[in-house]
Short mmCIF file of C-alpha atoms in Angstrom, two decimals:
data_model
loop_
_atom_site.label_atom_id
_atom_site.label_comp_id
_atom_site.label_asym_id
_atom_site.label_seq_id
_atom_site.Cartn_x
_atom_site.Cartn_y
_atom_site.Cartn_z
CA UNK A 568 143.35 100.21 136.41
CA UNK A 569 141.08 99.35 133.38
CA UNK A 570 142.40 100.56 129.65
CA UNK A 571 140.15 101.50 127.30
CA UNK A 572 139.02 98.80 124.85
CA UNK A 573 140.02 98.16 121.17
CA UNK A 574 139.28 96.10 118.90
CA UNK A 575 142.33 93.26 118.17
CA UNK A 576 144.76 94.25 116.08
CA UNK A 577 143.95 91.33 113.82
CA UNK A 578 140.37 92.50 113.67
CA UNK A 579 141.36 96.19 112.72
CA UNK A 580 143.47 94.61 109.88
CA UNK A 581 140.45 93.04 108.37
CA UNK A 582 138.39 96.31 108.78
CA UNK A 583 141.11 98.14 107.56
CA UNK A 584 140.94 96.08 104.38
CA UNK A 585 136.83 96.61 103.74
CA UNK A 586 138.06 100.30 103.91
CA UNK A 587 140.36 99.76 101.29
CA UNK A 588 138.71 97.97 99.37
CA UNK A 589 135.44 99.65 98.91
CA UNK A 590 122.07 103.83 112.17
CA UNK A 591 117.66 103.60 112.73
CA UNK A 592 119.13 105.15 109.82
CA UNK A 593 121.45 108.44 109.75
CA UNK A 594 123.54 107.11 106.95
CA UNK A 595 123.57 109.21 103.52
CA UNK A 596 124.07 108.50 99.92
CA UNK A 597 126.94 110.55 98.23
CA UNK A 598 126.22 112.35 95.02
CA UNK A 599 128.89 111.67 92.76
CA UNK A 600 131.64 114.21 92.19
CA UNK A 601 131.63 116.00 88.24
CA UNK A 602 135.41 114.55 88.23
CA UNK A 603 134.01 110.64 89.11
CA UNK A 604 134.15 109.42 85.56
CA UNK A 605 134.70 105.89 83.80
CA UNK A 606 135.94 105.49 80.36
CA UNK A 607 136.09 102.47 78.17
CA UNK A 608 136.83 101.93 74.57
CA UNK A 609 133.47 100.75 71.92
CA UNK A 610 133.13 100.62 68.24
CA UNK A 611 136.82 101.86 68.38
CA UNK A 612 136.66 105.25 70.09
CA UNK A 613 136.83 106.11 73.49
CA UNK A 614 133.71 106.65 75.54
CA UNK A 615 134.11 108.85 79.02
CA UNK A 616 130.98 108.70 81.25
CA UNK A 617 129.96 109.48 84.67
CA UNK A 618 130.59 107.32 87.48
CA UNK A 619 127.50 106.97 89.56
CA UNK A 620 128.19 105.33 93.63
CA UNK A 621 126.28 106.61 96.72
CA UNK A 622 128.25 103.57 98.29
CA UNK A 623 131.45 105.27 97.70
CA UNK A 624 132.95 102.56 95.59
CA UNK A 625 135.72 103.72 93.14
CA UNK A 626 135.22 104.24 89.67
CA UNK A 627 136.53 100.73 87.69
CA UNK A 628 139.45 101.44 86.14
CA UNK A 629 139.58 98.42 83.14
CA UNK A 630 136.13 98.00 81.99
CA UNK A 631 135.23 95.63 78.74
CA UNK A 632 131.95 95.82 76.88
CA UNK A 633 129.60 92.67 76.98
CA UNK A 634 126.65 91.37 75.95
CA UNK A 635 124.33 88.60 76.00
CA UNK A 636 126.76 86.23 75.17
CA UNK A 637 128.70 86.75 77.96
CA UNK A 638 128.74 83.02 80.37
CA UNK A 639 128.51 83.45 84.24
CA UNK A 640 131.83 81.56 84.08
CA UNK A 641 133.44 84.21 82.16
CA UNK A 642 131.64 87.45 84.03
CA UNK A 643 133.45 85.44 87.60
CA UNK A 644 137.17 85.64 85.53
CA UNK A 645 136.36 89.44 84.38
CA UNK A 646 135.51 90.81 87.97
CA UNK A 647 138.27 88.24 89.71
CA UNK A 648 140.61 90.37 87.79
CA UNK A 649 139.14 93.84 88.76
CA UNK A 650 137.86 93.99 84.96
CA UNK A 651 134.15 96.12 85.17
CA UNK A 652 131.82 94.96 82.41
CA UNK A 653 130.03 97.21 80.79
CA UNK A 654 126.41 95.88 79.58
CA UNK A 655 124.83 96.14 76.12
CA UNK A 656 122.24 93.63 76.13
CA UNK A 657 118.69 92.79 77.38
CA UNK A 658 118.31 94.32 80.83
CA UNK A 659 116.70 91.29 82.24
CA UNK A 660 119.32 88.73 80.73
CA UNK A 661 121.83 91.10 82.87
CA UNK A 662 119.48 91.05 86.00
CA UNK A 663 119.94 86.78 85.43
CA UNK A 664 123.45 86.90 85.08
CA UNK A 665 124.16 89.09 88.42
CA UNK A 666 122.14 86.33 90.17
CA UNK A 667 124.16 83.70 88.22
CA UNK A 668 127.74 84.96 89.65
CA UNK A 669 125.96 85.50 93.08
CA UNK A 670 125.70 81.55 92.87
CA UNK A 671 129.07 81.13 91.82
CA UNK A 672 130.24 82.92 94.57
CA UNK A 673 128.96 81.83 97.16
CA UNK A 674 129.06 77.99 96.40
CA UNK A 675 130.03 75.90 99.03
CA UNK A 676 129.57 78.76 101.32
CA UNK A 677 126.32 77.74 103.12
CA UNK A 678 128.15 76.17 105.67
CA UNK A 679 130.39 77.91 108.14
CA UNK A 680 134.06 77.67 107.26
CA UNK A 681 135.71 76.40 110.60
CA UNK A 682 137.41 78.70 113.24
CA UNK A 683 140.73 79.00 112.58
CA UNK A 684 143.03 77.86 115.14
CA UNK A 685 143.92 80.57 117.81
CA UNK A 686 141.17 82.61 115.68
CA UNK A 687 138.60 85.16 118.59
CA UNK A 688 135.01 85.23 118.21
CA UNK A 689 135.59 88.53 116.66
CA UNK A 690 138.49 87.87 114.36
CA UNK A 691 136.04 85.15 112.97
CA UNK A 692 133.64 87.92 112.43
CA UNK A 693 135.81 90.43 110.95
CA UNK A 694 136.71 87.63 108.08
CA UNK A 695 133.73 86.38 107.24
CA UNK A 696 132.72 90.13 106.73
CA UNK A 697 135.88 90.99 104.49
CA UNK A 698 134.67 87.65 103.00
CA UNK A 699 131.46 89.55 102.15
CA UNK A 700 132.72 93.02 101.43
CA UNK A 701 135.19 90.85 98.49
CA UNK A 702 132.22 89.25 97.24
CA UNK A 703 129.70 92.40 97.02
CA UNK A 704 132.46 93.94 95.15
CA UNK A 705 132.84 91.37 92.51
CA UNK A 706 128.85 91.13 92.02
CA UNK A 707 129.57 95.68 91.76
CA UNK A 708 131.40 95.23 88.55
CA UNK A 709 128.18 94.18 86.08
CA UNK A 710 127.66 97.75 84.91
CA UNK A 711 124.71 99.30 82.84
CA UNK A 712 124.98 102.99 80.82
CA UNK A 713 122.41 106.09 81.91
CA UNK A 714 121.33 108.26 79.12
CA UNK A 715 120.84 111.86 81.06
CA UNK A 716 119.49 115.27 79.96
CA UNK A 717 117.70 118.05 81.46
CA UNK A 718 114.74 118.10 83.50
CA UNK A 719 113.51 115.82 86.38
CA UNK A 720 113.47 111.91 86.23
CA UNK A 721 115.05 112.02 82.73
CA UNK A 722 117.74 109.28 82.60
CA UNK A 723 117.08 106.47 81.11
CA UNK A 724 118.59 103.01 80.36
CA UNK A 725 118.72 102.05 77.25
CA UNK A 726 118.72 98.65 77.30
CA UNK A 727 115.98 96.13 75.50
CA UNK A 728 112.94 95.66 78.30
CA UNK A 729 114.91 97.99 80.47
CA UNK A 730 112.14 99.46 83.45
CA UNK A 731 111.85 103.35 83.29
CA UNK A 732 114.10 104.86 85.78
CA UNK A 733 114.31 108.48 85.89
CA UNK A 734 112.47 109.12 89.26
CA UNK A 735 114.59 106.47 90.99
CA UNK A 736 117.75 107.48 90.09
CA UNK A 737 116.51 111.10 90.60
CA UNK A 738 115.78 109.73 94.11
CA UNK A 739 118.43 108.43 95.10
CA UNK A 740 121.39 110.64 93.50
CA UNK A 741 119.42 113.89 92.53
CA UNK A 742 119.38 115.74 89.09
CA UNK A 743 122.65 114.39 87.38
CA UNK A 744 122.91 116.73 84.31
CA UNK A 745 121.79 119.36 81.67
CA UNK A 746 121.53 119.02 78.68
CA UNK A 747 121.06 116.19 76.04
CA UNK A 748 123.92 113.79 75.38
CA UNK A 749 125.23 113.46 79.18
CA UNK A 750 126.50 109.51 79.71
CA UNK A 751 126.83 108.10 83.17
CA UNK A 752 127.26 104.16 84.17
CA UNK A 753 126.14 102.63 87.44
CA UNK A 754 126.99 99.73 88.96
CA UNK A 755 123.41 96.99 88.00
CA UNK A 756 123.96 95.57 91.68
CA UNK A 757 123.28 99.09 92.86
CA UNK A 758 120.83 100.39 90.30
CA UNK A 759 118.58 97.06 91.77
CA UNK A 760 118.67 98.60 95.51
CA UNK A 761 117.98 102.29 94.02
CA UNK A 762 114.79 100.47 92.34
CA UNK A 763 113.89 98.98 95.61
CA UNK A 764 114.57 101.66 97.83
CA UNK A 765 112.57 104.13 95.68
CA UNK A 766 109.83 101.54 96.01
CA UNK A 767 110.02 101.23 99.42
CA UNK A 768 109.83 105.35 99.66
CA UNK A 769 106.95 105.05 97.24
CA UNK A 770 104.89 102.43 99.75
CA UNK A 771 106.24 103.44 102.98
CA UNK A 772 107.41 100.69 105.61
CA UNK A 773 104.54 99.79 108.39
CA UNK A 774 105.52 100.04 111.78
CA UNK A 775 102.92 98.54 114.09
CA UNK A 776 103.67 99.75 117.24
CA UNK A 777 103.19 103.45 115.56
CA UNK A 778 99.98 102.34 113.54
CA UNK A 779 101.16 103.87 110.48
CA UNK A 780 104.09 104.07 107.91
CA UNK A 781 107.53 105.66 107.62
CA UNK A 782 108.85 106.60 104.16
CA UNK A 783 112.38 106.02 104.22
CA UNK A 784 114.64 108.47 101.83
CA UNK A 785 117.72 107.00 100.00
CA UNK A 786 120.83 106.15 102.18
CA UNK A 787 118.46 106.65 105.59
CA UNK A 788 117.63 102.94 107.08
CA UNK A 789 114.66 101.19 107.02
CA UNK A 790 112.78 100.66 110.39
CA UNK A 791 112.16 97.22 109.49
CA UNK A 792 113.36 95.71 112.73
CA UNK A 793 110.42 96.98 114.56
CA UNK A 794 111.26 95.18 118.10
CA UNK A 795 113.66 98.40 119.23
CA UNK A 796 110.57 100.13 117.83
CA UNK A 797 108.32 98.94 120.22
CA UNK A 798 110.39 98.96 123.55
CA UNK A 799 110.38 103.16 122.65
CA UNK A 800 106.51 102.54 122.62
CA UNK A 801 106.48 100.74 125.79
CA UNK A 802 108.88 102.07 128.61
CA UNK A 803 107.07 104.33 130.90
CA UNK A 804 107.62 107.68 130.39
CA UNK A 805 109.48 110.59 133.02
CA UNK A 806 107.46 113.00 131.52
CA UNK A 807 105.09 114.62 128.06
CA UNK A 808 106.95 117.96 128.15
CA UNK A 809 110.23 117.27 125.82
CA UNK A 810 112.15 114.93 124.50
CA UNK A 811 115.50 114.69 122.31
CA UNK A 812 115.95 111.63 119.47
CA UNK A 813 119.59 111.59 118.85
CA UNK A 814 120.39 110.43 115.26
CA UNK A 815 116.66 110.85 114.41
CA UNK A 816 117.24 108.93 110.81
CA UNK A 817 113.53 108.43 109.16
CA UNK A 818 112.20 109.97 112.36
CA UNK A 819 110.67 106.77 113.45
CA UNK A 820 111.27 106.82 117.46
CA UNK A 821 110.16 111.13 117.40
CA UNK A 822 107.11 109.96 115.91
CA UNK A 823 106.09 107.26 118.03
CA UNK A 824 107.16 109.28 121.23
CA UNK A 825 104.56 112.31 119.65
CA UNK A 826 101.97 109.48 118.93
CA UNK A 827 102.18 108.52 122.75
CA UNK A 828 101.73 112.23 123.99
CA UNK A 829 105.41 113.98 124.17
CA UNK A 830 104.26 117.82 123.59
CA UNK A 831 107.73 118.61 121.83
CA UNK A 832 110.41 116.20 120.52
CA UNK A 833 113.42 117.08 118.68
CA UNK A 834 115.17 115.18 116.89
CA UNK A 835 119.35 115.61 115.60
CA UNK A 836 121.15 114.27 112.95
CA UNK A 837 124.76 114.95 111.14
CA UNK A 838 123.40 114.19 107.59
CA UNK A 839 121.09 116.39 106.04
CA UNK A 840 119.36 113.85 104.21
CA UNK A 841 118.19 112.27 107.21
CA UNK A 842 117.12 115.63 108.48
CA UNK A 843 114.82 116.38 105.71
CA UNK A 844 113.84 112.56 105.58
CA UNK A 845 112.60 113.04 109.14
CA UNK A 846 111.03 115.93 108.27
CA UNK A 847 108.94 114.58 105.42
CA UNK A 848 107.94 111.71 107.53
CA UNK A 849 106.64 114.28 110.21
CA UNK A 850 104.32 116.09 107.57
CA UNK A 851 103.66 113.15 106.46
CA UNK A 852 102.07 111.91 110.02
CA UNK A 853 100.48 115.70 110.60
CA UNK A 854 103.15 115.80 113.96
CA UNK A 855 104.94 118.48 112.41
CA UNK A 856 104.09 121.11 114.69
CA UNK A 857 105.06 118.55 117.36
CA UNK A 858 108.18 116.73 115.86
CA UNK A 859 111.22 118.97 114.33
CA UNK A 860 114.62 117.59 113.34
CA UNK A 861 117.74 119.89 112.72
CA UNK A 862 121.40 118.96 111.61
CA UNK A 863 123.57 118.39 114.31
CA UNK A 864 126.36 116.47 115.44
CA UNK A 865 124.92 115.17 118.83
CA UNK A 866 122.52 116.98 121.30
CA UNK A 867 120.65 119.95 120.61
CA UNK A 868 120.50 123.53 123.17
CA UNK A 869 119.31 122.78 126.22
CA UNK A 870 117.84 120.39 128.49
CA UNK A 871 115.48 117.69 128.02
CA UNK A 872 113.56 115.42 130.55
CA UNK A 873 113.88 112.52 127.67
CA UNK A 874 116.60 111.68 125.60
CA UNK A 875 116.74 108.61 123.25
CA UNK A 876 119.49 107.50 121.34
CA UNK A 877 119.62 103.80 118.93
CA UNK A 878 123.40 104.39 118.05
CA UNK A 879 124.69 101.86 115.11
CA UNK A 880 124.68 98.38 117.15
CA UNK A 881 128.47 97.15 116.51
CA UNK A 882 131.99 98.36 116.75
CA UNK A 883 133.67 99.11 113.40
CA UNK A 884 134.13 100.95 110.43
CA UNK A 885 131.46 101.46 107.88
CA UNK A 886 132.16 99.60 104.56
CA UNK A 887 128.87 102.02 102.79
CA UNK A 888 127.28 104.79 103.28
CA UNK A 889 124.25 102.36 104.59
CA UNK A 890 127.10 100.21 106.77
CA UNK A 891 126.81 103.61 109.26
CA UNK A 892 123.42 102.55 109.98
CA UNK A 893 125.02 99.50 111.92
CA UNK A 894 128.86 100.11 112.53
CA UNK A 895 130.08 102.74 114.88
CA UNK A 896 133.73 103.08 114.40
CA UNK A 897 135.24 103.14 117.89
CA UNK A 898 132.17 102.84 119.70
CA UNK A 899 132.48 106.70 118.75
CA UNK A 900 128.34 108.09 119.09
CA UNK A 901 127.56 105.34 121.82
CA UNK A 902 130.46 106.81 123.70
CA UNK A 903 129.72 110.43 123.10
CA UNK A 904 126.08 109.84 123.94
CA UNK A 905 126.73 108.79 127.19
CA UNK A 906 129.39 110.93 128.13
CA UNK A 907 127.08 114.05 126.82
CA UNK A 908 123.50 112.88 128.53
CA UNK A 909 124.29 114.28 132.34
CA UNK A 910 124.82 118.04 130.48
CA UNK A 911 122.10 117.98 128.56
CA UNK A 912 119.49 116.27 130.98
CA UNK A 913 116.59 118.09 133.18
CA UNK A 914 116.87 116.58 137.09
CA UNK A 915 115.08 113.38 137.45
CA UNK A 916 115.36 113.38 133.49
CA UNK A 917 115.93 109.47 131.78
CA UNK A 918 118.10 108.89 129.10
CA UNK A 919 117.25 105.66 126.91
CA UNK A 920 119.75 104.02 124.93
CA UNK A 921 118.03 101.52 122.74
CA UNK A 922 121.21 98.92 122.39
CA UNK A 923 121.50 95.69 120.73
CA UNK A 924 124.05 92.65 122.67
CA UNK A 925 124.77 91.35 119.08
CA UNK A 926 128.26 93.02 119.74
CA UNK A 927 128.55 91.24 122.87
CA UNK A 928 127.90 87.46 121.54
CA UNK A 929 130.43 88.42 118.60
CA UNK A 930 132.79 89.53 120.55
CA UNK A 931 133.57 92.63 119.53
CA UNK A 932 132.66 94.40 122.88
CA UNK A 933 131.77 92.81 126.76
CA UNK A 934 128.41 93.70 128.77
CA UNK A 935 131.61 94.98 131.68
CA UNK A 936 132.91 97.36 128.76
CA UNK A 937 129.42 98.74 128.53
CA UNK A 938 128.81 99.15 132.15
CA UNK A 939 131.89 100.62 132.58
CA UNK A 940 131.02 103.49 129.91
CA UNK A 941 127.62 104.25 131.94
CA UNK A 942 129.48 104.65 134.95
CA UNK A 943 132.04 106.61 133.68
CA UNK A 944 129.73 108.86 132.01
CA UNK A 945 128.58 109.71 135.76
CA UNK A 946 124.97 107.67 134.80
CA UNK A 947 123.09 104.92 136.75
CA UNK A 948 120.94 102.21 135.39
CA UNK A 949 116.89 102.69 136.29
CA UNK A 950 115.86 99.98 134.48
CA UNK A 951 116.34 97.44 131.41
CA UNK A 952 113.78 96.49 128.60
CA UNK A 953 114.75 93.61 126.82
CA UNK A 954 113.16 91.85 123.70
CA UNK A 955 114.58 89.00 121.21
CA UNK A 956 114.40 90.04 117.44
CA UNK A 957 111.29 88.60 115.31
CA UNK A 958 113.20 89.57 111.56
CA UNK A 959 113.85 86.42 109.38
CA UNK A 960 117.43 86.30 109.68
CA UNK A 961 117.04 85.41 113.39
CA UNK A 962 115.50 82.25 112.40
CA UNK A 963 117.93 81.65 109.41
CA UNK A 964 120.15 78.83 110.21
CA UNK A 965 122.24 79.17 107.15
CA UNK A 966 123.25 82.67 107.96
CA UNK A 967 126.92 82.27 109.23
CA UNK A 968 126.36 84.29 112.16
CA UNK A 969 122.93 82.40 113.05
CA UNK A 970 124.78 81.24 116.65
CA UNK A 971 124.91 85.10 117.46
CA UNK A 972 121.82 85.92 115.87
CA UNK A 973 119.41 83.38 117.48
CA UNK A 974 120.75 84.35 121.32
CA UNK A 975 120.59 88.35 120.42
CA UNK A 976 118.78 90.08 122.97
CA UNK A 977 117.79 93.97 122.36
CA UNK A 978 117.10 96.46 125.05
CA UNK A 979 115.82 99.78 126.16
CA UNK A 980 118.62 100.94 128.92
CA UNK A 981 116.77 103.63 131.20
CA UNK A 982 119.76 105.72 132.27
CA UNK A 983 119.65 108.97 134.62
CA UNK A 984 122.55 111.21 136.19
CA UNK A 985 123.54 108.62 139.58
CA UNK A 986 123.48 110.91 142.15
#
């Protein structure tokens, strides 16, 4: 008799420490709570702001006040002590300096520290991401001040040659205060991927295989790995009437499903930032009377000849709010996906799980344990789609899970009830 797999205890250890220390795209960014607050001490009086994470990350507790005259050297001893520094000077001197400890840090890291004697494929994994997760929360401890006040896209950084930021940070955590005089700090490392991601939202992502662009919302993730996009655009259909997209995200997969012909997709999500995301993208693409998404936990009333599901592609806790577009703690949604598809499909109905094997060549989970959950689940496989990835780190040998990366194989698994 079979037991139900877990990860090694060695493994949840590590993940247990990214915890500590801190899908397509159904994560969500956090507004911060009115009693998240930092406080420092400048020009001799104590100054109390708000603390500003959508990636959950505490508020610094010992923060110091620097300027341009702070060295790299110096910033790497602050933040290896769990000091925050809090910056005063030119905004683009600050922007050098991040990238400055982000070469500190990871010197002599371009090549793979050996395996550790005794060490599994998926211990090694586990520490080189704890590695990561340390070294992402050094880089979070350059901090920058937010002047807020009333009104939309009104905080500002007052920095010399600071970029105007109000929409962005409006974007990404909402309206933050009222009234003049409000203070908030932010960590620099994640004001840069609010700037980004607003741009990104701004431009919209193409997605070939959908001839048009998504606009991805803060904390929902970007379709840029368009491969699992296109084996949605490819498999043959069981039918135009209706289909489900479980953990619809940006809506990407409901809108290339309505692009080839299905008369009535909806799509389910448990954030409602991903919800409305998915709804803006469907106004966007004029399939709103086709395409509707609604907040859920997992399938929505009734039956549906077509349900597709991407579920995050490894086993594991989520480090950030974005880290649930990728780690599924437990196997948790995969699991519950298959275990809910023979209730909630029509006869002769196909459910397609769009699955990475990334987990596989870490070892964090076997192609048996998979097979095993189909079965279980009462399902039978039709058919499998398979594709290699085409994104850059693929190809990037200096990537220390490049082994994994360069054998990954994605697929479309066409599942019905086995009968």
């Amino acid at each position: 008799m079979r037991q139900s797999w877990r990860p090694p205890p060695r493994a949840l250890a590590a993940d247990a420490g990214l915890n500590a220390a801190k899908r397509d795209g159904s994560a969500i960014a956090h507004a911060p709570s009115q009693e998240a607050a930092v406080t420092w001490t400048e020009d001799g009086r104590a100054v109390t702001a708000a603390w500003l994470s959508a990636n959950d990350r505490p508020a610094p507790k010992a923060v110091t006040v620097v300027d341009d005259r702070l060295t790299a050297d110096q910033a790497v001893r602050y933040a290896a002590q769990g000091t925050a520094m809090l910056w005063r000077g030119d905004f683009h001197n600050a922007k050098q300096l991040l990238s400055a400890i982000d070469r500190r840090l990871a010197k002599g890291s371009k090549k793979k520290p050996a395996t550790r004697v005794g060490e599994t494929p998926a211990e090694e994994f586990y520490r080189i991401r704890q590695a990561r997760a340390q070294r992402s929360r050094m880089l979070s401890l350059v901090l920058v001040p937010l002047e807020l006040s009333s009104g939309p896209g009104s905080a500002v950084l007052p920095l010399p040659r600071a970029p105007r930021v109000g929409d962005a940070v409006e974007f990404a955590f909402g309206q933050l205060a009222e009234g003049a005089g409000a203070l908030a700090a932010v960590s620099l490392q994640e004001l840069t991927g609010v700037l980004s991601a607003h741009q990104w939202f701004l431009n919209g992502v193409d997605v070939p295989s959908l001839g048009a662009k998504i606009h991805p919302h803060y904390g929902t993730f970007l379709p840029t790995r368009h491969e699992y996009v296109d084996l949605v655009a490819q498999a043959p259909l069981p039918s135009l009437d209706l289909a489900f997209d479980i953990g619809v995200g940006t809506g990407v997969l409901s809108a290339v499903l309505a692009n080839r012909g299905v008369q009535r997709v909806i799509g389910t999500d448990i954030h409602q930032r991903a919800v409305d995301c998915a709804s803006d993208n469907y106004a966007r693409l004029g399939i709103a009377d086709v395409a509707t998404a609604q907040l859920g936990s997992m399938f929505p009333a009734g039956r549906a000849p077509l349900i597709v599901c991407n579920p995050p592609w490894l086993p594991g806790s989520a480090a950030s709010t974005l880290d649930a577009a990728v780690y599924d703690p437990g196997s948790k949604m995969l699991l519950q996906f298959l275990q809910g598809l023979p209730d909630h499909l029509t006869d002769d109905g196909e459910g397609w799980l769009v699955l990475s094997d990334l987990a596989e060549l870490l070892g964090l989970r076997t192609r048996d344990m998979l097979l095993d959950a189909i079965a279980q689940a009462g399902l039978a496989v039709v058919d499998r789609l398979d594709t290699v990835p085409t994104h850059r780190r693929a190809g990037d040998t200096e990537d220390l899970l490049h082994a994994a990366r360069s054998r990954e194989v994605t697929s479309l698994w066409r599942l019905r009830v086995d009968t």
